[in-house]
CSV table of C-alpha atoms in Angstrom, one decimal:
chain,number,residue,atom,x,y,z
A,24,UNK,CA,31.4,-19.3,-6.9
A,25,UNK,CA,33.1,-20.1,-10.3
A,26,UNK,CA,33.1,-23.9,-10.9
A,27,UNK,CA,35.1,-26.2,-13.1
A,28,UNK,CA,33.7,-25.0,-16.4
A,29,UNK,CA,34.2,-21.3,-15.6
A,30,UNK,CA,37.8,-21.9,-14.6
A,31,UNK,CA,38.5,-23.8,-17.9
A,32,UNK,CA,36.8,-21.0,-19.8
A,33,UNK,CA,39.0,-18.6,-17.9
A,34,UNK,CA,42.1,-20.5,-19.1
A,35,UNK,CA,40.8,-20.4,-22.7
A,36,UNK,CA,40.3,-16.7,-22.3
A,37,UNK,CA,43.9,-16.2,-21.1
A,38,UNK,CA,45.4,-18.3,-23.9
A,39,UNK,CA,43.4,-16.5,-26.5
A,40,UNK,CA,44.3,-13.0,-25.2
A,41,UNK,CA,48.0,-13.8,-24.6
A,42,UNK,CA,48.7,-15.7,-27.8
A,43,UNK,CA,51.7,-14.1,-29.4
A,44,UNK,CA,51.9,-11.4,-26.7
A,45,UNK,CA,55.2,-10.7,-24.9
A,46,UNK,CA,55.1,-9.6,-21.2
A,47,UNK,CA,57.8,-7.7,-19.4
A,48,UNK,CA,59.0,-6.4,-16.1
A,49,UNK,CA,57.9,-7.5,-12.6
A,50,UNK,CA,54.6,-9.0,-11.7
A,51,UNK,CA,52.7,-6.5,-9.6
A,52,UNK,CA,50.5,-7.3,-6.5
A,53,UNK,CA,47.9,-4.8,-5.2
A,54,UNK,CA,48.6,-3.3,-1.7
A,55,UNK,CA,45.4,-4.6,-0.2
A,56,UNK,CA,45.8,-8.2,-1.2
A,57,UNK,CA,47.0,-10.6,1.5
A,58,UNK,CA,48.2,-13.1,-1.0
A,59,UNK,CA,52.0,-13.7,-1.5
A,60,UNK,CA,54.2,-11.5,-3.7
A,61,UNK,CA,55.2,-13.0,-7.0
A,62,UNK,CA,58.9,-12.4,-7.1
A,63,UNK,CA,59.3,-12.7,-10.9
A,64,UNK,CA,60.8,-10.1,-13.2
A,65,UNK,CA,61.9,-10.6,-16.8
A,66,UNK,CA,62.3,-8.3,-19.8
A,67,UNK,CA,60.4,-10.8,-22.1
A,68,UNK,CA,58.2,-13.7,-21.1
A,69,UNK,CA,55.0,-15.4,-22.3
A,70,UNK,CA,52.0,-16.7,-20.4
A,71,UNK,CA,50.1,-19.9,-21.0
A,72,UNK,CA,47.1,-21.1,-18.9
A,73,UNK,CA,45.9,-24.6,-17.9
A,74,UNK,CA,42.9,-25.6,-15.8
A,75,UNK,CA,42.2,-28.6,-13.6
A,76,UNK,CA,39.0,-28.8,-11.7
A,77,UNK,CA,38.7,-25.7,-9.6
A,78,UNK,CA,42.2,-24.5,-10.2
A,79,UNK,CA,44.0,-22.5,-13.0
A,80,UNK,CA,47.7,-22.5,-13.5
A,81,UNK,CA,49.6,-19.7,-15.3
A,82,UNK,CA,53.0,-20.7,-16.6
A,83,UNK,CA,55.4,-17.8,-17.1
A,84,UNK,CA,58.2,-18.7,-19.5
A,85,UNK,CA,61.1,-16.4,-20.3
A,86,UNK,CA,61.9,-16.0,-24.0
A,87,UNK,CA,64.8,-18.1,-25.1
A,88,UNK,CA,67.5,-15.5,-25.5
A,89,UNK,CA,70.9,-15.4,-23.8
A,90,UNK,CA,70.6,-11.7,-23.1
A,91,UNK,CA,67.0,-12.0,-22.0
A,92,UNK,CA,67.6,-15.0,-19.6
A,93,UNK,CA,70.6,-13.2,-18.1
A,94,UNK,CA,68.3,-10.4,-17.0
A,95,UNK,CA,65.5,-12.5,-15.6
A,96,UNK,CA,65.6,-12.3,-11.8
A,97,UNK,CA,63.6,-13.3,-8.8
A,98,UNK,CA,64.1,-13.1,-5.1
A,99,UNK,CA,64.0,-16.2,-3.0
A,100,UNK,CA,65.0,-16.4,0.7
A,101,UNK,CA,66.5,-12.9,0.4
A,102,UNK,CA,68.7,-13.9,-2.5
A,103,UNK,CA,68.5,-12.8,-6.1
A,104,UNK,CA,68.7,-15.8,-8.5
A,105,UNK,CA,68.3,-16.4,-12.2
A,106,UNK,CA,64.7,-17.1,-13.3
A,107,UNK,CA,63.4,-20.1,-15.1
A,108,UNK,CA,59.8,-21.0,-15.8
A,109,UNK,CA,57.4,-20.1,-13.0
A,110,UNK,CA,53.9,-21.7,-12.3
A,111,UNK,CA,51.3,-19.7,-10.4
A,112,UNK,CA,48.3,-21.7,-9.3
A,113,UNK,CA,45.0,-19.7,-8.8
A,114,UNK,CA,41.9,-20.6,-6.9
A,115,UNK,CA,39.1,-18.2,-7.8
A,116,UNK,CA,37.2,-18.0,-4.5
A,117,UNK,CA,33.7,-16.4,-4.8
A,118,UNK,CA,34.4,-13.8,-7.5
A,119,UNK,CA,37.8,-14.3,-9.2
A,120,UNK,CA,38.3,-14.0,-12.9
A,121,UNK,CA,40.9,-12.7,-15.5
A,122,UNK,CA,40.7,-9.5,-17.5
A,123,UNK,CA,42.9,-8.2,-20.3
A,124,UNK,CA,42.7,-4.5,-20.8
A,125,UNK,CA,44.7,-1.4,-21.5
A,126,UNK,CA,46.6,0.1,-18.6
A,127,UNK,CA,44.2,3.0,-18.6
A,128,UNK,CA,41.3,0.7,-18.2
A,129,UNK,CA,42.8,-1.3,-15.3
A,130,UNK,CA,39.9,-2.8,-13.2
A,131,UNK,CA,39.5,-1.4,-9.7
A,132,UNK,CA,39.9,-4.8,-8.0
A,133,UNK,CA,42.8,-6.2,-10.0
A,134,UNK,CA,45.0,-7.8,-7.4
A,135,UNK,CA,47.7,-9.4,-9.6
A,136,UNK,CA,48.9,-7.8,-12.8
A,137,UNK,CA,51.1,-8.8,-15.7
A,138,UNK,CA,52.2,-6.0,-18.1
A,139,UNK,CA,53.0,-6.3,-21.8
A,140,UNK,CA,56.1,-4.7,-23.4
A,141,UNK,CA,54.2,-2.6,-25.9
A,142,UNK,CA,53.1,1.0,-25.8
A,143,UNK,CA,50.5,1.8,-24.7
A,144,UNK,CA,50.9,-1.2,-22.3
A,145,UNK,CA,48.2,-3.7,-21.8
A,146,UNK,CA,47.6,-5.7,-18.6
A,147,UNK,CA,46.4,-9.2,-17.8
A,148,UNK,CA,44.8,-8.9,-14.4
A,149,UNK,CA,43.4,-11.3,-11.8
A,150,UNK,CA,40.3,-9.5,-10.6
A,151,UNK,CA,38.6,-10.4,-7.3
A,152,UNK,CA,36.1,-8.1,-5.8
A,153,UNK,CA,35.5,-10.0,-2.6
A,154,UNK,CA,39.1,-11.1,-2.2
A,155,UNK,CA,38.4,-14.7,-1.4
A,156,UNK,CA,40.5,-16.0,-4.3
A,157,UNK,CA,44.2,-16.9,-3.9
A,158,UNK,CA,47.3,-17.7,-5.8
A,159,UNK,CA,50.5,-19.6,-5.1
A,160,UNK,CA,53.8,-18.8,-6.8
A,161,UNK,CA,55.8,-21.9,-7.7
A,162,UNK,CA,52.5,-23.6,-7.0
A,163,UNK,CA,51.3,-27.1,-7.9
A,164,UNK,CA,47.8,-28.7,-8.1
A,165,UNK,CA,46.6,-29.2,-4.6
A,166,UNK,CA,47.3,-32.8,-3.6
A,167,UNK,CA,44.0,-33.2,-1.7
A,168,UNK,CA,41.9,-32.5,-4.8
A,169,UNK,CA,40.8,-35.4,-6.9
A,170,UNK,CA,41.2,-35.8,-10.7
A,171,UNK,CA,39.4,-33.3,-12.9
A,172,UNK,CA,35.8,-34.2,-13.6
A,173,UNK,CA,36.1,-32.8,-17.1
A,174,UNK,CA,39.5,-33.8,-18.5
A,175,UNK,CA,40.5,-36.7,-16.3
A,176,UNK,CA,37.3,-38.6,-16.4
A,177,UNK,CA,38.6,-42.2,-16.2
A,178,UNK,CA,40.8,-41.4,-13.2
A,179,UNK,CA,37.9,-39.3,-11.6
A,180,UNK,CA,35.5,-42.2,-11.9
A,181,UNK,CA,37.9,-44.8,-10.5
A,182,UNK,CA,38.9,-42.5,-7.7
A,183,UNK,CA,35.3,-42.1,-6.5
A,184,UNK,CA,34.3,-45.7,-6.8
A,185,UNK,CA,37.4,-47.2,-5.2
A,186,UNK,CA,36.9,-45.2,-2.0
A,187,UNK,CA,33.3,-46.1,-1.2
A,188,UNK,CA,34.2,-46.9,2.4
A,189,UNK,CA,35.3,-43.3,3.0
A,190,UNK,CA,33.2,-41.4,5.5
A,191,UNK,CA,32.6,-38.7,2.9
A,192,UNK,CA,30.0,-41.0,1.3
A,193,UNK,CA,28.0,-41.3,4.6
A,194,UNK,CA,26.8,-37.8,3.9
A,195,UNK,CA,23.9,-36.8,1.5
A,196,UNK,CA,24.8,-37.0,-2.1
A,197,UNK,CA,24.3,-33.3,-2.6
A,198,UNK,CA,27.0,-32.6,0.1
A,199,UNK,CA,29.3,-35.3,-1.2
A,200,UNK,CA,29.3,-33.7,-4.6
A,201,UNK,CA,30.9,-30.6,-3.2
A,202,UNK,CA,33.9,-32.6,-1.8
A,203,UNK,CA,36.8,-31.6,-4.0
A,204,UNK,CA,38.8,-34.7,-3.0
A,205,UNK,CA,36.4,-36.7,-5.2
A,206,UNK,CA,34.5,-34.2,-7.3
A,207,UNK,CA,37.1,-31.7,-8.3
A,208,UNK,CA,35.2,-29.0,-10.3
A,209,UNK,CA,31.6,-29.6,-9.1
A,210,UNK,CA,29.9,-26.6,-7.3
A,211,UNK,CA,26.5,-25.5,-6.3
A,212,UNK,CA,24.8,-25.1,-9.7
A,213,UNK,CA,26.4,-28.2,-11.2
A,214,UNK,CA,25.2,-30.5,-8.3
A,215,UNK,CA,21.7,-29.2,-8.7
A,216,UNK,CA,21.6,-29.7,-12.5
A,217,UNK,CA,23.2,-33.2,-12.3
A,218,UNK,CA,20.8,-34.5,-9.6
A,219,UNK,CA,17.8,-32.9,-11.3
A,220,UNK,CA,18.5,-34.7,-14.6
A,221,UNK,CA,18.6,-38.1,-12.9
A,222,UNK,CA,15.7,-37.3,-10.6
A,223,UNK,CA,17.8,-38.2,-7.5
A,224,UNK,CA,16.6,-36.6,-4.2
A,225,UNK,CA,19.5,-34.5,-3.0
A,226,UNK,CA,19.4,-35.8,0.6
A,227,UNK,CA,19.9,-39.5,-0.1
A,228,UNK,CA,23.0,-41.1,1.3
A,229,UNK,CA,25.8,-40.8,-1.3
A,230,UNK,CA,27.0,-44.4,-0.9
A,231,UNK,CA,23.4,-45.6,-1.7
A,232,UNK,CA,23.5,-43.7,-5.0
A,233,UNK,CA,27.1,-44.7,-6.0
A,234,UNK,CA,27.9,-48.1,-4.7
A,235,UNK,CA,26.0,-49.9,-7.5
A,236,UNK,CA,28.1,-48.4,-10.2
A,237,UNK,CA,30.9,-50.3,-11.9
A,238,UNK,CA,34.3,-49.4,-10.5
A,239,UNK,CA,36.3,-50.0,-13.6
A,240,UNK,CA,35.3,-49.5,-17.2
A,241,UNK,CA,35.4,-52.6,-19.3
A,242,UNK,CA,37.8,-52.9,-22.3
A,243,UNK,CA,34.9,-52.4,-24.6
A,244,UNK,CA,33.9,-49.2,-22.7
A,245,UNK,CA,37.5,-48.0,-22.9
A,246,UNK,CA,37.6,-48.5,-26.6
A,247,UNK,CA,34.4,-46.4,-26.9
A,248,UNK,CA,36.0,-43.5,-25.1
A,249,UNK,CA,36.1,-40.6,-27.6
A,250,UNK,CA,38.0,-37.3,-27.7
A,251,UNK,CA,35.9,-34.3,-27.2
A,252,UNK,CA,36.8,-31.1,-29.0
A,253,UNK,CA,35.5,-28.1,-27.2
A,254,UNK,CA,34.6,-25.1,-29.3
A,255,UNK,CA,35.4,-21.7,-27.9
A,256,UNK,CA,32.5,-19.6,-29.3
A,257,UNK,CA,34.1,-16.4,-27.9
A,258,UNK,CA,36.7,-16.3,-30.7
A,259,UNK,CA,35.0,-16.5,-34.1
A,260,UNK,CA,32.9,-19.1,-35.9
A,261,UNK,CA,36.0,-20.2,-37.8
A,262,UNK,CA,38.4,-20.5,-34.9
A,263,UNK,CA,38.4,-23.4,-32.5
A,264,UNK,CA,40.5,-23.7,-29.3
A,265,UNK,CA,43.2,-26.4,-29.5
A,266,UNK,CA,43.6,-28.5,-26.4
A,267,UNK,CA,46.8,-29.4,-24.8
A,268,UNK,CA,48.5,-32.8,-25.0
A,269,UNK,CA,47.4,-33.5,-21.5
A,270,UNK,CA,43.8,-32.7,-22.3
A,271,UNK,CA,43.9,-34.8,-25.5
A,272,UNK,CA,45.1,-37.8,-23.6
A,273,UNK,CA,42.8,-37.4,-20.6
A,274,UNK,CA,39.7,-35.9,-22.0
A,275,UNK,CA,37.1,-38.6,-22.4
A,276,UNK,CA,33.4,-38.9,-23.0
A,277,UNK,CA,32.0,-42.4,-22.5
A,278,UNK,CA,29.9,-43.3,-25.5
A,279,UNK,CA,26.5,-44.2,-24.0
A,280,UNK,CA,23.8,-46.4,-25.4
A,281,UNK,CA,20.8,-44.2,-26.3
A,282,UNK,CA,18.5,-46.6,-24.6
A,283,UNK,CA,20.4,-46.4,-21.3
A,284,UNK,CA,20.3,-43.6,-18.8
A,285,UNK,CA,23.7,-42.2,-18.0
A,286,UNK,CA,24.8,-42.6,-14.4
A,287,UNK,CA,25.7,-39.8,-11.9
A,288,UNK,CA,29.5,-40.0,-12.5
A,289,UNK,CA,28.9,-39.8,-16.3
A,290,UNK,CA,26.8,-36.6,-15.9
A,291,UNK,CA,29.5,-35.1,-13.6
A,292,UNK,CA,31.6,-35.2,-16.7
A,293,UNK,CA,29.3,-34.3,-19.5
A,294,UNK,CA,27.2,-31.6,-17.9
A,295,UNK,CA,30.2,-29.3,-17.2
A,296,UNK,CA,31.3,-29.9,-20.8
A,297,UNK,CA,27.9,-28.5,-21.9
A,298,UNK,CA,28.7,-25.3,-20.1
A,299,UNK,CA,32.1,-25.1,-21.7
A,300,UNK,CA,30.5,-25.4,-25.1
A,301,UNK,CA,28.4,-22.4,-24.3
A,302,UNK,CA,31.6,-20.5,-24.5
A,303,UNK,CA,31.2,-16.7,-24.0
A,304,UNK,CA,27.5,-17.1,-23.6
A,305,UNK,CA,28.1,-18.8,-20.3
A,306,UNK,CA,31.2,-16.9,-19.1
A,307,UNK,CA,32.7,-13.8,-20.6
A,308,UNK,CA,34.5,-11.5,-18.1
A,309,UNK,CA,34.5,-8.6,-20.6
A,310,UNK,CA,30.8,-8.6,-21.6
A,311,UNK,CA,29.3,-10.3,-18.6
A,312,UNK,CA,26.5,-11.8,-20.8
A,313,UNK,CA,25.0,-14.8,-18.9
A,314,UNK,CA,21.8,-15.0,-21.1
A,315,UNK,CA,22.8,-18.3,-22.7
A,316,UNK,CA,23.9,-19.8,-19.4
A,317,UNK,CA,20.6,-18.8,-17.7
A,318,UNK,CA,18.6,-20.4,-20.5
A,319,UNK,CA,20.7,-23.6,-20.1
A,320,UNK,CA,19.8,-24.0,-16.4
A,321,UNK,CA,17.0,-26.4,-15.8
A,322,UNK,CA,17.0,-26.4,-12.0
A,323,UNK,CA,19.4,-24.0,-10.2
A,324,UNK,CA,17.5,-20.8,-9.3
A,325,UNK,CA,14.7,-21.7,-11.7
A,326,UNK,CA,11.1,-20.8,-11.0
A,327,UNK,CA,9.1,-23.6,-9.7
A,328,UNK,CA,12.0,-25.4,-8.1
A,329,UNK,CA,12.4,-25.9,-4.3
A,330,UNK,CA,15.4,-24.8,-2.3
A,331,UNK,CA,16.6,-25.5,1.2
A,332,UNK,CA,20.0,-25.2,3.0
A,333,UNK,CA,22.1,-28.3,3.4
A,334,UNK,CA,24.0,-29.1,6.6
A,335,UNK,CA,26.8,-26.8,5.5
A,336,UNK,CA,24.5,-23.8,4.9
A,337,UNK,CA,24.7,-24.1,1.1
A,338,UNK,CA,21.5,-23.6,-0.8
A,339,UNK,CA,20.4,-26.8,-2.6
A,340,UNK,CA,17.9,-26.5,-5.5
A,341,UNK,CA,15.8,-29.5,-6.4
A,342,UNK,CA,12.4,-30.8,-7.5
A,343,UNK,CA,10.1,-33.2,-5.5
A,344,UNK,CA,11.1,-34.9,-2.3
A,345,UNK,CA,14.4,-33.7,-0.7
A,346,UNK,CA,15.2,-37.2,0.7
A,347,UNK,CA,15.4,-38.8,4.2
A,348,UNK,CA,18.7,-37.0,5.2
A,349,UNK,CA,17.3,-33.5,4.7
A,350,UNK,CA,18.0,-31.1,7.7
A,351,UNK,CA,15.2,-31.1,10.2
A,352,UNK,CA,13.0,-28.0,10.0
A,353,UNK,CA,14.9,-26.9,6.9
A,354,UNK,CA,13.3,-23.9,5.3
A,355,UNK,CA,13.8,-22.4,1.8
A,356,UNK,CA,16.1,-19.4,1.9
A,357,UNK,CA,14.3,-18.1,-1.2
A,358,UNK,CA,11.8,-16.0,0.7
A,359,UNK,CA,14.5,-14.6,3.0
A,360,UNK,CA,16.6,-13.7,0.1
A,361,UNK,CA,13.7,-11.8,-1.5
A,362,UNK,CA,13.0,-9.9,1.7
A,363,UNK,CA,16.7,-9.1,2.2
A,364,UNK,CA,17.0,-7.9,-1.4
A,365,UNK,CA,14.0,-5.5,-0.9
A,366,UNK,CA,15.4,-4.3,2.4
A,367,UNK,CA,18.8,-3.6,0.9
A,368,UNK,CA,17.3,-1.8,-2.0
A,369,UNK,CA,14.9,0.4,0.0
A,370,UNK,CA,16.6,0.6,3.3
A,371,UNK,CA,17.0,4.3,3.7
A,372,UNK,CA,13.9,5.4,1.9
A,373,UNK,CA,11.8,2.7,3.5
A,374,UNK,CA,12.8,3.7,7.0
A,375,UNK,CA,12.1,7.3,6.2
A,376,UNK,CA,8.7,6.5,4.7
A,377,UNK,CA,7.7,4.4,7.7
A,378,UNK,CA,8.8,7.1,10.1
A,379,UNK,CA,7.0,9.8,8.1
A,380,UNK,CA,3.8,7.7,8.1
A,381,UNK,CA,4.0,7.1,11.8
A,382,UNK,CA,4.3,10.8,12.4
A,383,UNK,CA,1.5,11.8,10.0
A,384,UNK,CA,-0.9,9.2,11.3
A,385,UNK,CA,-0.2,8.9,15.0
A,386,UNK,CA,0.6,12.4,16.1
A,387,UNK,CA,-2.4,14.2,14.5
A,388,UNK,CA,-4.7,11.5,15.9
A,389,UNK,CA,-3.2,12.2,19.4
A,390,UNK,CA,-3.6,15.9,19.0
A,391,UNK,CA,-7.2,15.6,17.9
A,392,UNK,CA,-8.1,13.5,20.9
A,393,UNK,CA,-6.3,16.0,23.2
A,394,UNK,CA,-8.1,19.0,21.8
A,395,UNK,CA,-11.5,17.3,22.1
A,396,UNK,CA,-10.9,16.5,25.8
A,397,UNK,CA,-9.9,20.1,26.6
A,398,UNK,CA,-12.6,21.8,24.5
A,399,UNK,CA,-15.6,19.8,25.7
A,400,UNK,CA,-15.3,20.8,29.3
A,401,UNK,CA,-14.9,24.5,28.3
A,402,UNK,CA,-18.1,24.5,26.3
A,403,UNK,CA,-20.1,22.9,29.1
A,404,UNK,CA,-18.8,25.4,31.7
A,405,UNK,CA,-19.7,28.3,29.3
A,406,UNK,CA,-23.3,27.1,28.9
A,407,UNK,CA,-23.7,26.9,32.7
A,408,UNK,CA,-22.6,30.5,33.1
């Protein structure tokens, strides 16, 4: 599942592709998608993307022209009304991402499409093979999600540590890290990498790990908060992505003393930023080159690491002792995954081979035994005669 860094990289991708591009006409939804229609139609509008944790927002803005605005329409409650700016909030599910292609190269599983006003037309598409992703027209950030781990670090830290009495922290730390109410943006690979770097067993009670951390940063710590400029390596070596005013005000990296080990909440912030700095090497929907990302991983799906399923059935990768709250009789799904992969790959051929072997080994053997039983008595009776 795409996590916070991937969604932010997706927003950077959209902004780079759509910069200076004018879109036109209605927003099209595929027939198979069960997500809502986006009742927006305008002869000229622009698209800007923003990310927050595990959500991406596309803002559709009509161009400022009296003639253009007069022809922008949308349908709401059966009535056609004039269009203003529309926000569409996306959640990517298991396989969602954005593509920007020509109309002729439209991806097969593009479920929401925005067309440019040029010829030949180009299309910004939300692609989702497994169709677990979703979008919400006139959407807002989900209120039950906490502050973004990457770009709202101070609020994120305070939100976690001021709710230590919540039952969510009675669970193992590896499961609490997937609770988007507090860790908005953390997913399966991030939790593994964060806990691995701190050598924290995944199945230790979350409250035990977190309750000793300082709730509020001191004035001195706040002064040491620095702005982080994220380089988008997908563009060129000379071009850097500019961050929005919100990100400039909220983005923070706590300056840490080199002699001190960063705490878990600090790594929840800095580790995702490392993925973002990988740029296209970590996430590129056009080239699908994950070489740099795989090299960056230290624990998740890395040879030599252990893996077991947590209480929610999610695979947890770790090193050493899993901790006292590990599920009883928990087994690594790695072996099962390998067997399943082999079965899926050789299912038809494998079955045929096994069947052929059984016929070639068992039946001839049976026939041989039958012939011997019948022939022996005949030879004996022949000799007696």
